[in-house]
């Protein structure tokens, strides 16, 4: 179990705190993509927050998140179910954005002053909840706290620690979500925030045994549950046929006449699918 969430209660059961180790998952999602550190950070944070939110779901419930940058062409998506199955990606416009404009941006600049978060919660039995808030902090992490306060009236904080090596590859990712339970004193959330910010070095240290971190940071931690979380793309060769159909007929005819297989790469997981000349020919008939 490499990627998992520890659900805990603390402060006399007045607050629930989820601790997540998801290094392998974030490496799998981000490191195969030829994208800048900023985009990896934005995608990694969005996916990490969605994964943490899985801890608030039950049964068949699902959550889908969409981050819209001020430039509305640019979007980041993540969706997750209560079992911690997560899928996350940046859209094609962002993936193919001109490198000279995207590469030099910080996350704050990418989000800009008119970014917004859209959340769709499928609570089952045709019960759909949607929430939309702006992003006053422009940094995804604090904007999600803002989303929870505005849209769900629950005091919530997030923390995501991502560490990079000299090649801009992610080597560590961990997250925390803390949420006040009904009746808890409101200032407790500030206390938790302070403790997390004072302990950033522990959270970013690769040698630290992750399971000990809750006890290093907080007193009276009670582990309630541990469950695995995993990245599942769900793509298949069949799913890419519509993409081939969308090419014009001449391109397809060219491909099979030249007897060259066509390769399509899934933008979400990086898996390659090859279509033989015969398969392409069948499409044109
Ligand atoms: Zn895929």
mmCIF file of C-alpha atoms and ligand atoms in Angstrom:
data_model
loop_
_atom_site.group_PDB
_atom_site.id
_atom_site.type_symbol
_atom_site.label_atom_id
_atom_site.label_comp_id
_atom_site.label_asym_id
_atom_site.label_seq_id
_atom_site.Cartn_x
_atom_site.Cartn_y
_atom_site.Cartn_z
ATOM 1 C CA UNK A 1 0.000 0.000 0.000
ATOM 2 C CA UNK A 2 2.151 2.849 -1.291
ATOM 3 C CA UNK A 3 -0.518 5.529 -1.546
ATOM 4 C CA UNK A 4 -2.905 5.805 1.339
ATOM 5 C CA UNK A 5 -4.900 8.039 3.645
ATOM 6 C CA UNK A 6 -4.914 7.865 7.424
ATOM 7 C CA UNK A 7 -8.182 9.186 8.815
ATOM 8 C CA UNK A 8 -7.750 10.497 12.320
ATOM 9 C CA UNK A 9 -9.598 12.400 15.015
ATOM 10 C CA UNK A 10 -7.855 14.866 17.269
ATOM 11 C CA UNK A 11 -8.448 17.504 19.943
ATOM 12 C CA UNK A 12 -10.987 15.489 21.854
ATOM 13 C CA UNK A 13 -12.687 14.385 18.621
ATOM 14 C CA UNK A 14 -13.454 17.980 17.688
ATOM 15 C CA UNK A 15 -11.570 17.880 14.429
ATOM 16 C CA UNK A 16 -10.938 15.259 11.780
ATOM 17 C CA UNK A 17 -7.545 15.243 10.125
ATOM 18 C CA UNK A 18 -6.700 13.163 7.056
ATOM 19 C CA UNK A 19 -3.025 12.470 6.357
ATOM 20 C CA UNK A 20 -2.146 11.314 2.861
ATOM 21 C CA UNK A 21 0.992 9.756 1.431
ATOM 22 C CA UNK A 22 0.606 9.839 -2.371
ATOM 23 C CA UNK A 23 4.136 10.209 -3.718
ATOM 24 C CA UNK A 24 3.936 7.254 -6.133
ATOM 25 C CA UNK A 25 0.560 8.332 -7.471
ATOM 26 C CA UNK A 26 1.637 11.909 -8.136
ATOM 27 C CA UNK A 27 4.849 10.707 -9.786
ATOM 28 C CA UNK A 28 2.751 8.480 -12.038
ATOM 29 C CA UNK A 29 0.388 11.320 -12.950
ATOM 30 C CA UNK A 30 2.901 14.150 -13.376
ATOM 31 C CA UNK A 31 6.400 12.888 -14.122
ATOM 32 C CA UNK A 32 5.684 11.297 -17.519
ATOM 33 C CA UNK A 33 4.358 14.581 -18.841
ATOM 34 C CA UNK A 34 6.680 17.012 -20.537
ATOM 35 C CA UNK A 35 5.304 19.949 -18.573
ATOM 36 C CA UNK A 36 6.763 22.718 -16.476
ATOM 37 C CA UNK A 37 7.217 22.573 -12.728
ATOM 38 C CA UNK A 38 4.332 25.025 -12.324
ATOM 39 C CA UNK A 39 1.930 22.762 -14.184
ATOM 40 C CA UNK A 40 3.113 19.724 -12.232
ATOM 41 C CA UNK A 41 2.546 21.626 -9.005
ATOM 42 C CA UNK A 42 -0.918 22.817 -10.042
ATOM 43 C CA UNK A 43 -1.947 19.347 -11.227
ATOM 44 C CA UNK A 44 -0.358 17.601 -8.230
ATOM 45 C CA UNK A 45 -2.113 19.912 -5.783
ATOM 46 C CA UNK A 46 -5.497 19.568 -7.477
ATOM 47 C CA UNK A 47 -5.232 15.769 -7.564
ATOM 48 C CA UNK A 48 -4.018 15.668 -3.945
ATOM 49 C CA UNK A 49 -6.931 17.776 -2.716
ATOM 50 C CA UNK A 50 -9.451 15.677 -4.666
ATOM 51 C CA UNK A 51 -7.917 12.514 -3.204
ATOM 52 C CA UNK A 52 -8.154 13.912 0.331
ATOM 53 C CA UNK A 53 -11.804 14.771 -0.341
ATOM 54 C CA UNK A 54 -12.453 11.065 -0.989
ATOM 55 C CA UNK A 55 -12.237 10.700 2.796
ATOM 56 C CA UNK A 56 -15.465 12.695 3.141
ATOM 57 C CA UNK A 57 -17.425 10.451 0.738
ATOM 58 C CA UNK A 58 -19.522 7.345 1.343
ATOM 59 C CA UNK A 59 -20.823 4.474 -0.802
ATOM 60 C CA UNK A 60 -21.225 5.441 -4.459
ATOM 61 C CA UNK A 61 -20.574 9.129 -3.939
ATOM 62 C CA UNK A 62 -18.191 10.894 -6.309
ATOM 63 C CA UNK A 63 -16.639 14.329 -6.584
ATOM 64 C CA UNK A 64 -15.463 16.077 -9.763
ATOM 65 C CA UNK A 65 -13.339 19.191 -9.591
ATOM 66 C CA UNK A 66 -12.620 21.692 -12.314
ATOM 67 C CA UNK A 67 -10.122 24.522 -11.885
ATOM 68 C CA UNK A 68 -10.638 27.288 -14.436
ATOM 69 C CA UNK A 69 -7.731 29.685 -14.856
ATOM 70 C CA UNK A 70 -8.446 33.336 -15.630
ATOM 71 C CA UNK A 71 -7.647 32.413 -19.206
ATOM 72 C CA UNK A 72 -10.695 30.150 -19.534
ATOM 73 C CA UNK A 73 -8.996 27.985 -22.140
ATOM 74 C CA UNK A 74 -6.842 26.531 -19.360
ATOM 75 C CA UNK A 75 -8.402 23.956 -17.055
ATOM 76 C CA UNK A 76 -7.374 21.278 -14.585
ATOM 77 C CA UNK A 77 -9.649 18.330 -13.800
ATOM 78 C CA UNK A 78 -9.790 15.714 -11.075
ATOM 79 C CA UNK A 79 -12.409 13.223 -10.061
ATOM 80 C CA UNK A 80 -12.525 10.763 -7.228
ATOM 81 C CA UNK A 81 -14.850 8.248 -5.592
ATOM 82 C CA UNK A 82 -15.236 7.124 -1.980
ATOM 83 C CA UNK A 83 -12.813 4.228 -2.566
ATOM 84 C CA UNK A 84 -9.993 6.649 -3.330
ATOM 85 C CA UNK A 85 -9.898 5.928 -7.091
ATOM 86 C CA UNK A 86 -8.581 9.133 -8.575
ATOM 87 C CA UNK A 87 -8.216 10.480 -12.096
ATOM 88 C CA UNK A 88 -6.672 13.862 -12.800
ATOM 89 C CA UNK A 89 -5.353 15.747 -15.806
ATOM 90 C CA UNK A 90 -4.771 19.143 -17.360
ATOM 91 C CA UNK A 91 -6.705 19.899 -20.525
ATOM 92 C CA UNK A 92 -5.191 19.842 -24.009
ATOM 93 C CA UNK A 93 -5.034 23.635 -24.278
ATOM 94 C CA UNK A 94 -2.847 23.744 -21.167
ATOM 95 C CA UNK A 95 -0.809 20.708 -22.181
ATOM 96 C CA UNK A 96 -0.084 22.247 -25.577
ATOM 97 C CA UNK A 97 0.162 25.863 -24.432
ATOM 98 C CA UNK A 98 3.145 27.776 -25.869
ATOM 99 C CA UNK A 99 6.049 26.890 -23.579
ATOM 100 C CA UNK A 100 7.468 30.404 -23.505
ATOM 101 C CA UNK A 101 4.247 31.750 -21.997
ATOM 102 C CA UNK A 102 3.533 28.910 -19.561
ATOM 103 C CA UNK A 103 7.015 27.890 -18.433
ATOM 104 C CA UNK A 104 7.885 31.135 -16.709
ATOM 105 C CA UNK A 105 4.670 31.467 -14.768
ATOM 106 C CA UNK A 106 4.112 30.799 -11.104
ATOM 107 C CA UNK A 107 0.901 29.022 -10.104
ATOM 108 C CA UNK A 108 -0.487 32.383 -8.929
ATOM 109 C CA UNK A 109 0.068 33.883 -12.368
ATOM 110 C CA UNK A 110 -1.400 30.882 -14.129
ATOM 111 C CA UNK A 111 -4.585 31.083 -12.023
ATOM 112 C CA UNK A 112 -4.720 34.884 -12.310
ATOM 113 C CA UNK A 113 -7.233 37.128 -10.553
ATOM 114 C CA UNK A 114 -10.383 35.617 -12.062
ATOM 115 C CA UNK A 115 -9.802 31.898 -11.551
ATOM 116 C CA UNK A 116 -12.645 29.752 -10.258
ATOM 117 C CA UNK A 117 -13.240 26.353 -8.717
ATOM 118 C CA UNK A 118 -16.191 24.236 -9.769
ATOM 119 C CA UNK A 119 -17.132 21.204 -7.712
ATOM 120 C CA UNK A 120 -19.736 18.662 -8.665
ATOM 121 C CA UNK A 121 -20.715 16.167 -5.988
ATOM 122 C CA UNK A 122 -22.702 13.149 -7.027
ATOM 123 C CA UNK A 123 -24.225 12.022 -3.745
ATOM 124 C CA UNK A 124 -26.141 9.134 -5.327
ATOM 125 C CA UNK A 125 -29.884 8.686 -5.855
ATOM 126 C CA UNK A 126 -29.822 11.514 -8.450
ATOM 127 C CA UNK A 127 -28.765 13.905 -5.740
ATOM 128 C CA UNK A 128 -26.227 16.271 -7.330
ATOM 129 C CA UNK A 129 -24.645 19.174 -5.528
ATOM 130 C CA UNK A 130 -22.706 21.810 -7.411
ATOM 131 C CA UNK A 131 -20.603 24.586 -5.948
ATOM 132 C CA UNK A 132 -18.640 27.327 -7.590
ATOM 133 C CA UNK A 133 -16.342 29.857 -5.930
ATOM 134 C CA UNK A 134 -13.689 32.267 -7.080
ATOM 135 C CA UNK A 135 -10.018 31.846 -6.162
ATOM 136 C CA UNK A 136 -8.964 34.876 -4.096
ATOM 137 C CA UNK A 137 -5.656 33.258 -3.010
ATOM 138 C CA UNK A 138 -4.709 32.091 -6.537
ATOM 139 C CA UNK A 139 -2.829 29.140 -5.098
ATOM 140 C CA UNK A 140 -5.364 26.234 -5.214
ATOM 141 C CA UNK A 141 -4.583 25.091 -1.625
ATOM 142 C CA UNK A 142 -6.064 28.080 0.242
ATOM 143 C CA UNK A 143 -8.682 28.524 -2.458
ATOM 144 C CA UNK A 144 -10.091 25.122 -1.545
ATOM 145 C CA UNK A 145 -10.367 26.174 2.111
ATOM 146 C CA UNK A 146 -12.239 29.193 0.819
ATOM 147 C CA UNK A 147 -14.453 26.924 -1.307
ATOM 148 C CA UNK A 148 -15.413 24.796 1.724
ATOM 149 C CA UNK A 149 -16.174 27.833 3.850
ATOM 150 C CA UNK A 150 -18.241 29.578 1.178
ATOM 151 C CA UNK A 151 -19.945 26.675 -0.454
ATOM 152 C CA UNK A 152 -20.303 24.041 2.251
ATOM 153 C CA UNK A 153 -20.014 26.223 5.371
ATOM 154 C CA UNK A 154 -17.372 23.941 6.872
ATOM 155 C CA UNK A 155 -14.046 25.220 8.239
ATOM 156 C CA UNK A 156 -11.455 23.210 6.362
ATOM 157 C CA UNK A 157 -7.760 23.547 5.654
ATOM 158 C CA UNK A 158 -5.426 21.776 3.266
ATOM 159 C CA UNK A 159 -1.701 21.348 3.051
ATOM 160 C CA UNK A 160 0.183 19.696 0.195
ATOM 161 C CA UNK A 161 3.940 19.156 0.282
ATOM 162 C CA UNK A 162 5.647 18.409 -3.011
ATOM 163 C CA UNK A 163 9.399 18.011 -3.288
ATOM 164 C CA UNK A 164 11.333 18.158 -6.575
ATOM 165 C CA UNK A 165 14.793 16.966 -7.576
ATOM 166 C CA UNK A 166 17.208 18.935 -9.759
ATOM 167 C CA UNK A 167 15.535 17.577 -12.939
ATOM 168 C CA UNK A 168 12.155 18.992 -11.894
ATOM 169 C CA UNK A 169 10.858 15.521 -11.140
ATOM 170 C CA UNK A 170 8.617 15.026 -8.128
ATOM 171 C CA UNK A 171 10.250 12.932 -5.421
ATOM 172 C CA UNK A 172 7.726 13.332 -2.611
ATOM 173 C CA UNK A 173 4.081 14.265 -2.197
ATOM 174 C CA UNK A 174 2.035 14.319 0.983
ATOM 175 C CA UNK A 175 -1.157 16.047 1.950
ATOM 176 C CA UNK A 176 -3.256 16.961 4.950
ATOM 177 C CA UNK A 177 -6.918 17.918 5.199
ATOM 178 C CA UNK A 178 -8.363 19.119 8.504
ATOM 179 C CA UNK A 179 -12.026 19.794 9.049
ATOM 180 C CA UNK A 180 -13.816 21.077 12.135
ATOM 181 C CA UNK A 181 -16.629 18.872 13.385
ATOM 182 C CA UNK A 182 -19.930 20.366 14.574
ATOM 183 C CA UNK A 183 -19.598 22.155 17.917
ATOM 184 C CA UNK A 184 -15.815 22.612 17.747
ATOM 185 C CA UNK A 185 -14.424 26.035 18.720
ATOM 186 C CA UNK A 186 -13.786 28.033 15.568
ATOM 187 C CA UNK A 187 -10.227 29.059 16.524
ATOM 188 C CA UNK A 188 -9.154 25.400 16.584
ATOM 189 C CA UNK A 189 -8.713 25.532 12.819
ATOM 190 C CA UNK A 190 -6.132 28.339 13.220
ATOM 191 C CA UNK A 191 -4.238 26.271 15.775
ATOM 192 C CA UNK A 192 -4.077 23.368 13.320
ATOM 193 C CA UNK A 193 -2.975 25.687 10.532
ATOM 194 C CA UNK A 194 -0.174 27.052 12.701
ATOM 195 C CA UNK A 195 1.051 23.582 13.667
ATOM 196 C CA UNK A 196 1.143 22.506 10.026
ATOM 197 C CA UNK A 197 3.011 25.612 8.950
ATOM 198 C CA UNK A 198 5.548 25.273 11.800
ATOM 199 C CA UNK A 199 6.242 21.667 10.813
ATOM 200 C CA UNK A 200 6.813 22.057 7.084
ATOM 201 C CA UNK A 201 10.324 20.624 7.390
ATOM 202 C CA UNK A 202 8.990 17.386 8.910
ATOM 203 C CA UNK A 203 6.312 17.111 6.223
ATOM 204 C CA UNK A 204 8.862 17.554 3.428
ATOM 205 C CA UNK A 205 11.486 15.176 4.844
ATOM 206 C CA UNK A 206 11.779 11.974 2.855
ATOM 207 C CA UNK A 207 13.353 9.990 5.673
ATOM 208 C CA UNK A 208 10.398 10.596 7.967
ATOM 209 C CA UNK A 209 8.204 7.573 8.590
ATOM 210 C CA UNK A 210 4.895 8.907 7.341
ATOM 211 C CA UNK A 211 2.808 6.973 9.845
ATOM 212 C CA UNK A 212 4.571 8.719 12.710
ATOM 213 C CA UNK A 213 3.898 12.213 11.407
ATOM 214 C CA UNK A 214 0.372 12.554 12.873
ATOM 215 C CA UNK A 215 1.794 11.829 16.325
ATOM 216 C CA UNK A 216 4.741 14.174 15.840
ATOM 217 C CA UNK A 217 2.434 17.055 14.936
ATOM 218 C CA UNK A 218 -0.621 16.655 17.122
ATOM 219 C CA UNK A 219 -1.532 15.461 20.558
ATOM 220 C CA UNK A 220 -4.272 12.926 21.216
ATOM 221 C CA UNK A 221 -4.355 11.577 17.683
ATOM 222 C CA UNK A 222 -6.710 8.655 17.203
ATOM 223 C CA UNK A 223 -6.328 6.680 13.965
ATOM 224 C CA UNK A 224 -9.810 5.823 12.751
ATOM 225 C CA UNK A 225 -9.089 4.178 9.419
ATOM 226 C CA UNK A 226 -6.406 3.611 6.848
ATOM 227 C CA UNK A 227 -7.347 3.037 3.216
ATOM 228 C CA UNK A 228 -5.433 2.857 -0.066
ATOM 229 C CA UNK A 229 -5.839 5.454 -2.807
ATOM 230 C CA UNK A 230 -4.931 4.853 -6.438
ATOM 231 C CA UNK A 231 -4.682 6.497 -9.798
ATOM 232 C CA UNK A 232 -6.957 4.876 -12.348
ATOM 233 C CA UNK A 233 -7.096 6.325 -15.833
ATOM 234 C CA UNK A 234 -9.761 4.026 -17.264
ATOM 235 C CA UNK A 235 -8.631 4.609 -20.844
ATOM 236 C CA UNK A 236 -8.788 1.882 -23.477
ATOM 237 C CA UNK A 237 -7.964 1.501 -27.150
ATOM 238 C CA UNK A 238 -11.679 1.609 -27.991
ATOM 239 C CA UNK A 239 -11.977 4.991 -26.303
ATOM 240 C CA UNK A 240 -9.556 6.479 -28.836
ATOM 241 C CA UNK A 241 -11.449 5.421 -31.981
ATOM 242 C CA UNK A 242 -13.560 8.601 -31.930
ATOM 243 C CA UNK A 243 -10.326 10.580 -32.031
ATOM 244 C CA UNK A 244 -9.284 8.733 -35.187
ATOM 245 C CA UNK A 245 -12.725 9.325 -36.697
ATOM 246 C CA UNK A 246 -12.250 13.016 -36.117
ATOM 247 C CA UNK A 247 -9.211 13.068 -38.442
ATOM 248 C CA UNK A 248 -10.081 13.756 -42.044
ATOM 249 C CA UNK A 249 -10.384 10.843 -44.421
ATOM 250 C CA UNK A 250 -7.307 11.739 -46.478
ATOM 251 C CA UNK A 251 -5.083 11.518 -43.410
ATOM 252 C CA UNK A 252 -6.413 8.071 -42.627
ATOM 253 C CA UNK A 253 -6.069 6.905 -46.236
ATOM 254 C CA UNK A 254 -2.494 8.220 -46.285
ATOM 255 C CA UNK A 255 -1.688 6.334 -43.107
ATOM 256 C CA UNK A 256 -2.818 2.933 -44.342
ATOM 257 C CA UNK A 257 -1.423 3.408 -47.848
ATOM 258 C CA UNK A 258 1.978 4.121 -46.352
ATOM 259 C CA UNK A 259 1.485 1.048 -44.147
ATOM 260 C CA UNK A 260 2.377 3.025 -41.077
ATOM 261 C CA UNK A 261 0.699 2.315 -37.764
ATOM 262 C CA UNK A 262 -0.671 5.358 -35.953
ATOM 263 C CA UNK A 263 0.123 5.930 -32.345
ATOM 264 C CA UNK A 264 -2.077 7.805 -29.908
ATOM 265 C CA UNK A 265 -0.832 8.697 -26.449
ATOM 266 C CA UNK A 266 -3.300 9.083 -23.587
ATOM 267 C CA UNK A 267 -2.797 12.565 -22.147
ATOM 268 C CA UNK A 268 -3.967 11.430 -18.734
ATOM 269 C CA UNK A 269 -1.768 8.385 -18.017
ATOM 270 C CA UNK A 270 0.813 8.438 -20.823
ATOM 271 C CA UNK A 271 -0.134 4.979 -22.141
ATOM 272 C CA UNK A 272 0.484 4.475 -25.880
ATOM 273 C CA UNK A 273 -2.032 2.829 -28.209
ATOM 274 C CA UNK A 274 -1.031 1.703 -31.670
ATOM 275 C CA UNK A 275 -3.467 1.345 -34.580
ATOM 276 C CA UNK A 276 -2.330 -0.905 -37.439
ATOM 277 C CA UNK A 277 -2.794 0.090 -41.099
ATOM 278 C CA UNK A 278 -5.542 -2.564 -41.326
ATOM 279 C CA UNK A 279 -7.377 -1.097 -38.345
ATOM 280 C CA UNK A 280 -7.148 2.363 -39.858
ATOM 281 C CA UNK A 281 -8.358 1.036 -43.200
ATOM 282 C CA UNK A 282 -11.435 -0.471 -41.526
ATOM 283 C CA UNK A 283 -12.305 2.955 -40.205
ATOM 284 C CA UNK A 284 -12.464 4.482 -43.663
ATOM 285 C CA UNK A 285 -14.887 1.925 -45.080
HETATM 286 ZN ZN1 LIG B 1 -4.990 6.773 -19.945
#
